[in-house]
Amino acid sequence: MINKLIEKIQKTGAPIVVGLDPMLAYVPKHIQKAAFAEYGETLAGAAEAIWQFNKAIIDATYDLIPAVKPQVAMYEQFGVEGMQAFQRTVAYCHEKDLVVIGDVKRGDIGSTSAAYAAGHLGTVQVGSKSYAPFDEDFITVNPYLGTDGVKPFAEVCKAQKKGLFILVKTSNPSSGEFQDRLIDGKPLYEHVAEKVAAWGADCMGDSYSYIGAVVGATYPEVGKVLRKVMPKSFILVPGYGAQGGKGKDLVHYFNEDGLGAIVNSSRGIIAAYKQEAYARFGAKNFADASRQAVVDMAEDIRGALAAK
């Protein structure tokens, strides 16, 4: 799957992943109204609203981007109905030939990790039949439990030719409370990055590993260091746009081949119509605003890389 991701990045010229993180507050009132008219102000109504919202954004952007990243918590908050919307979103993205990165941040040990891996990346056996419950192409994984927590995911990735993005240095303001702690003279995130590179060496695609890393756009100097520590690992870069990251901050996340990183924007794209820069589109044309936000983001990143 890493090979497909690279091929689609090269085809679109846009190392961008759209974060499908649909808070109900982002969904325009006319979408909510239609959903509630059919299902009432219920969890099912909320799930229908976020599904219709997602579908419109996917339809408006799928030809411009290689990948999407649905954040599972935004669906879980609406219970079983929300998870059905998550599953429906993943399946529809696959219909559009998009690579799907499930932002699930799972991390446990033994049979529990194996079950998470089977549910999100692999298959489960039910009697004589096999099913792929959610069937994402990549997922995010928390490495806090060490190799025991990552190995079950890596094994499924090998079998299914799928991938992982492992949390190394996250974009949130308090990430340094643990991640920046010095151990043997180096911050913890460097030690984690070294493990990511080692785990990834056993799961290689044609030029990059199936096992990548999450490194926030809000720490560009850290990204420069970690790019060298993990030369064969793709870096998923959150924090663009709404969290302050810009194209010029991202150049060191990429290798000399122009590859090696994919940049996420969530509310900066899906809620673009709420921003002053895209207010002209209005709520009725929210998906067109999202498309323009993708175009602008791609131009920003391409311009920064060209000037590198």
Coordinates of C-alpha atoms in Angstrom, one line a residue:
M1 CA 0.0 0.0 0.0
I2 CA 2.9 2.4 0.5
N3 CA 3.7 1.9 -3.2
K4 CA 0.1 2.9 -4.1
L5 CA 0.3 6.0 -1.8
I6 CA 3.5 7.1 -3.5
E7 CA 2.1 6.5 -7.0
K8 CA -1.0 8.6 -6.1
I9 CA 1.1 11.4 -4.6
Q10 CA 3.2 11.5 -7.8
K11 CA 0.1 11.4 -10.0
T12 CA -1.7 14.3 -8.2
G13 CA 1.3 16.3 -7.4
A14 CA -0.2 16.9 -4.0
P15 CA 1.3 15.2 -0.9
I16 CA -1.9 15.9 1.0
V17 CA -4.3 13.9 3.1
V18 CA -7.7 15.4 3.9
G19 CA -8.7 14.7 7.5
L20 CA -12.3 13.7 7.6
D21 CA -13.0 14.7 11.2
P22 CA -16.6 15.8 11.0
M23 CA -17.7 17.5 14.2
L24 CA -21.4 18.2 13.9
A25 CA -20.7 21.9 14.3
Y26 CA -18.9 21.8 10.9
V27 CA -21.9 20.3 9.1
P28 CA -24.0 23.0 7.4
K29 CA -27.5 23.5 8.8
H30 CA -29.2 22.4 5.6
I31 CA -27.4 19.0 5.7
Q32 CA -28.4 18.6 9.4
K33 CA -31.9 19.6 8.7
A34 CA -32.4 17.0 5.9
A35 CA -30.8 14.3 8.1
F36 CA -33.0 15.2 11.1
A37 CA -36.1 15.3 8.9
E38 CA -35.5 11.6 8.0
Y39 CA -34.1 10.2 11.3
G40 CA -35.0 12.8 13.9
E41 CA -32.6 14.5 16.3
T42 CA -31.1 11.1 17.1
L43 CA -27.7 9.5 16.9
A44 CA -28.8 8.0 13.6
G45 CA -29.7 11.5 12.4
A46 CA -26.2 12.8 13.4
A47 CA -24.5 9.9 11.7
E48 CA -26.5 10.5 8.5
A49 CA -25.5 14.2 8.6
I50 CA -21.8 13.5 8.9
W51 CA -22.0 10.9 6.2
Q52 CA -23.6 13.2 3.8
F53 CA -21.1 15.9 4.7
N54 CA -18.2 13.5 4.1
K55 CA -19.6 12.3 0.8
A56 CA -19.9 15.8 -0.6
I57 CA -16.3 16.7 0.4
I58 CA -15.0 13.4 -1.0
D59 CA -16.9 14.0 -4.3
A60 CA -15.4 17.5 -4.5
T61 CA -11.8 16.6 -3.8
Y62 CA -11.0 13.0 -4.6
D63 CA -9.4 13.8 -8.0
L64 CA -7.0 16.3 -6.3
I65 CA -5.7 14.2 -3.5
P66 CA -4.1 10.8 -2.8
A67 CA -5.5 10.0 0.6
V68 CA -8.0 10.8 3.4
K69 CA -7.7 10.3 7.1
P70 CA -10.9 9.8 9.1
Q71 CA -10.4 10.3 12.8
V72 CA -12.4 7.5 14.5
A73 CA -13.3 9.5 17.6
M74 CA -15.5 11.9 15.6
Y75 CA -17.6 8.9 14.6
E76 CA -17.4 6.9 17.9
Q77 CA -19.0 9.9 19.7
F78 CA -22.2 9.0 17.9
G79 CA -22.1 5.4 19.0
V80 CA -22.9 2.4 16.8
E81 CA -24.6 4.7 14.2
G82 CA -21.5 6.8 14.1
M83 CA -19.2 3.8 13.5
Q84 CA -21.5 2.8 10.6
A85 CA -20.9 6.2 9.1
F86 CA -17.2 5.6 9.6
Q87 CA -17.4 2.3 7.8
R88 CA -19.5 3.8 5.0
T89 CA -17.0 6.6 4.6
V90 CA -14.0 4.2 4.3
A91 CA -15.8 2.1 1.8
Y92 CA -16.8 5.1 -0.3
C93 CA -13.3 6.5 -0.3
H94 CA -12.1 3.1 -1.6
E95 CA -14.7 3.4 -4.4
K96 CA -13.0 6.7 -5.3
D97 CA -9.6 4.9 -5.2
L98 CA -8.3 7.0 -2.3
V99 CA -5.8 5.6 0.2
V100 CA -7.5 5.6 3.6
I101 CA -5.5 6.3 6.8
G102 CA -7.6 5.3 9.8
D103 CA -6.6 7.7 12.6
V104 CA -7.4 5.3 15.4
K105 CA -4.2 5.7 17.6
R106 CA -4.5 2.2 18.9
G107 CA -1.8 0.6 21.1
D108 CA -2.0 -2.4 23.3
I109 CA -0.3 -5.8 23.7
G110 CA -0.8 -9.4 22.7
S111 CA -4.2 -10.5 21.6
T112 CA -5.7 -7.0 22.1
S113 CA -3.3 -5.4 19.6
A114 CA -3.9 -8.4 17.3
A115 CA -7.7 -7.8 17.5
Y116 CA -7.3 -4.1 16.8
A117 CA -5.1 -4.9 13.8
A118 CA -7.5 -7.5 12.5
G119 CA -10.5 -5.1 12.8
H120 CA -8.9 -2.1 11.1
L121 CA -6.3 -3.6 8.7
G122 CA -6.8 -7.3 8.4
T123 CA -9.6 -9.9 8.5
V124 CA -11.6 -11.8 11.1
Q125 CA -12.8 -15.4 10.6
V126 CA -16.5 -16.1 11.3
G127 CA -17.1 -19.8 10.8
S128 CA -16.1 -20.6 7.2
K129 CA -16.1 -17.0 6.1
S130 CA -13.6 -14.2 6.4
Y131 CA -14.4 -10.5 6.7
A132 CA -12.5 -7.2 6.6
P133 CA -14.5 -5.1 9.1
F134 CA -13.2 -1.6 8.5
D135 CA -10.5 -2.2 5.9
E136 CA -8.4 0.9 6.2
D137 CA -5.1 0.9 4.3
F138 CA -3.0 2.5 7.1
I139 CA -3.7 3.3 10.7
T140 CA -2.1 5.4 13.4
V141 CA -0.5 3.5 16.3
N142 CA 0.6 4.7 19.8
P143 CA 4.0 3.0 20.6
Y144 CA 4.0 3.7 24.3
L145 CA 3.8 -0.1 25.1
G146 CA 6.9 -0.8 23.0
T147 CA 7.6 -3.6 20.6
D148 CA 4.9 -5.8 22.1
G149 CA 2.4 -3.2 21.2
V150 CA 3.6 -2.7 17.6
K151 CA 4.5 -6.2 16.5
P152 CA 0.9 -7.5 16.1
F153 CA 0.1 -4.5 13.8
A154 CA 3.3 -5.0 11.8
E155 CA 2.6 -8.6 11.3
V156 CA -0.9 -7.9 9.8
C157 CA 0.7 -5.1 7.6
K158 CA 3.2 -7.7 6.2
A159 CA 0.4 -10.1 5.4
Q160 CA -2.0 -7.6 4.0
K161 CA 0.6 -5.2 2.4
K162 CA -0.9 -2.4 4.5
G163 CA 0.8 0.2 6.7
L164 CA 1.2 2.1 10.0
F165 CA 2.0 5.6 11.0
I166 CA 3.5 5.5 14.5
L167 CA 3.2 8.5 16.8
V168 CA 6.7 10.0 17.3
K169 CA 6.4 13.7 17.8
T170 CA 2.8 15.0 17.9
S171 CA 1.6 18.5 17.1
N172 CA -0.2 19.3 20.3
P173 CA 1.2 22.0 22.6
S174 CA 1.8 19.7 25.6
S175 CA 3.5 16.9 23.6
G176 CA 6.8 17.8 25.1
E177 CA 5.8 16.8 28.6
F178 CA 6.9 13.3 27.7
Q179 CA 8.2 13.3 24.1
D180 CA 10.9 15.9 24.7
R181 CA 12.3 14.3 27.9
L182 CA 16.0 13.6 27.6
I183 CA 17.1 10.0 27.8
D184 CA 20.9 9.3 27.4
G185 CA 21.3 12.7 26.0
K186 CA 18.5 12.5 23.3
P187 CA 14.8 13.4 23.5
L188 CA 12.5 10.5 23.8
Y189 CA 11.0 11.2 20.3
E190 CA 14.4 10.4 18.8
H191 CA 14.6 7.1 20.5
V192 CA 11.1 6.3 19.3
A193 CA 12.1 7.4 15.7
E194 CA 15.0 5.0 15.9
K195 CA 12.6 2.1 16.8
V196 CA 10.3 3.1 13.9
A197 CA 13.2 2.9 11.5
A198 CA 14.2 -0.5 12.8
W199 CA 10.6 -1.8 12.7
G200 CA 10.3 -0.4 9.2
A201 CA 13.4 -2.1 7.9
D202 CA 11.5 -5.4 8.1
C203 CA 8.5 -4.1 6.2
M204 CA 9.9 -2.4 3.0
G205 CA 8.0 -1.5 -0.1
D206 CA 9.9 -0.6 -3.3
S207 CA 11.5 2.5 -1.8
Y208 CA 9.8 3.3 1.5
S209 CA 8.7 1.2 4.4
Y210 CA 5.1 0.2 5.2
I211 CA 5.8 1.6 8.7
G212 CA 5.9 5.4 8.9
A213 CA 5.8 8.1 11.6
V214 CA 3.6 10.9 12.8
V215 CA 5.6 14.2 13.2
G216 CA 3.7 17.4 13.7
A217 CA 4.1 20.4 11.4
T218 CA 4.4 22.7 14.4
Y219 CA 7.9 21.5 15.2
P220 CA 9.8 22.0 11.9
E221 CA 13.3 21.8 13.4
V222 CA 12.4 18.5 15.0
G223 CA 11.1 17.3 11.6
K224 CA 14.5 18.1 10.1
V225 CA 16.2 15.9 12.6
L226 CA 13.8 13.0 12.4
R227 CA 13.9 13.0 8.6
K228 CA 17.5 11.9 8.9
V229 CA 16.8 9.4 11.6
M230 CA 14.0 7.7 9.5
P231 CA 15.2 8.1 5.9
K232 CA 13.0 5.2 4.6
S233 CA 9.9 6.0 6.7
F234 CA 7.1 8.1 5.3
I235 CA 6.1 10.9 7.7
L236 CA 2.5 11.8 8.2
V237 CA 2.5 15.5 9.1
P238 CA -0.5 16.9 11.1
G239 CA -0.8 20.5 12.2
Y240 CA -1.0 22.3 8.8
G241 CA -3.3 25.2 8.5
A242 CA -5.6 25.4 11.6
Q243 CA -2.8 24.5 14.0
G244 CA -0.4 27.0 12.4
G245 CA 1.8 24.9 10.0
K246 CA 2.6 26.4 6.6
G247 CA 4.3 25.0 3.5
K248 CA 7.6 26.7 4.3
D249 CA 7.7 24.8 7.6
L250 CA 7.4 21.4 5.9
V251 CA 10.3 21.3 3.4
H252 CA 12.6 19.4 5.8
Y253 CA 10.0 16.6 6.2
F254 CA 10.6 15.6 2.6
N255 CA 13.6 13.7 1.2
E256 CA 15.6 14.9 -1.8
D257 CA 13.4 12.8 -4.1
G258 CA 10.5 15.1 -3.2
L259 CA 8.8 12.2 -1.4
G260 CA 8.8 10.9 2.2
A261 CA 6.0 13.0 3.7
I262 CA 2.3 13.5 3.4
V263 CA 0.6 16.5 5.1
N264 CA -2.7 16.4 6.8
S265 CA -5.3 19.2 7.0
S266 CA -8.6 18.5 8.7
R267 CA -10.8 21.4 9.6
G268 CA -8.8 23.7 7.4
I269 CA -10.3 21.9 4.5
I270 CA -13.6 20.3 5.6
A271 CA -14.7 23.5 7.4
A272 CA -13.1 25.9 4.9
Y273 CA -16.4 27.6 4.2
K274 CA -16.4 28.9 7.8
Q275 CA -13.1 30.7 7.1
E276 CA -12.9 34.3 5.9
A277 CA -10.8 33.3 2.9
Y278 CA -13.5 31.0 1.6
A279 CA -16.6 32.7 3.0
R280 CA -17.7 33.7 -0.5
F281 CA -18.7 30.1 -1.2
G282 CA -21.3 30.1 1.6
A283 CA -22.6 27.1 3.5
K284 CA -24.6 25.8 0.5
N285 CA -21.4 25.4 -1.4
F286 CA -19.2 24.1 1.4
A287 CA -17.7 21.3 -0.7
D288 CA -16.6 23.8 -3.3
A289 CA -14.8 25.7 -0.5
S290 CA -13.1 22.5 0.5
R291 CA -11.9 21.9 -3.0
Q292 CA -10.5 25.4 -3.2
A293 CA -8.7 24.9 0.1
V294 CA -7.1 21.8 -1.2
V295 CA -6.0 23.6 -4.4
D296 CA -4.5 26.4 -2.3
M297 CA -2.8 24.0 0.1
A298 CA -1.2 22.0 -2.8
E299 CA 0.1 25.2 -4.3
D300 CA 1.6 26.3 -1.0
I301 CA 3.4 23.0 -0.5
R302 CA 4.6 22.7 -4.1
G303 CA 5.9 26.3 -4.0
A304 CA 7.8 25.7 -0.7
L305 CA 9.3 22.5 -2.1
A306 CA 10.3 24.2 -5.3
A307 CA 12.1 26.9 -3.3
K308 CA 13.9 24.3 -1.1

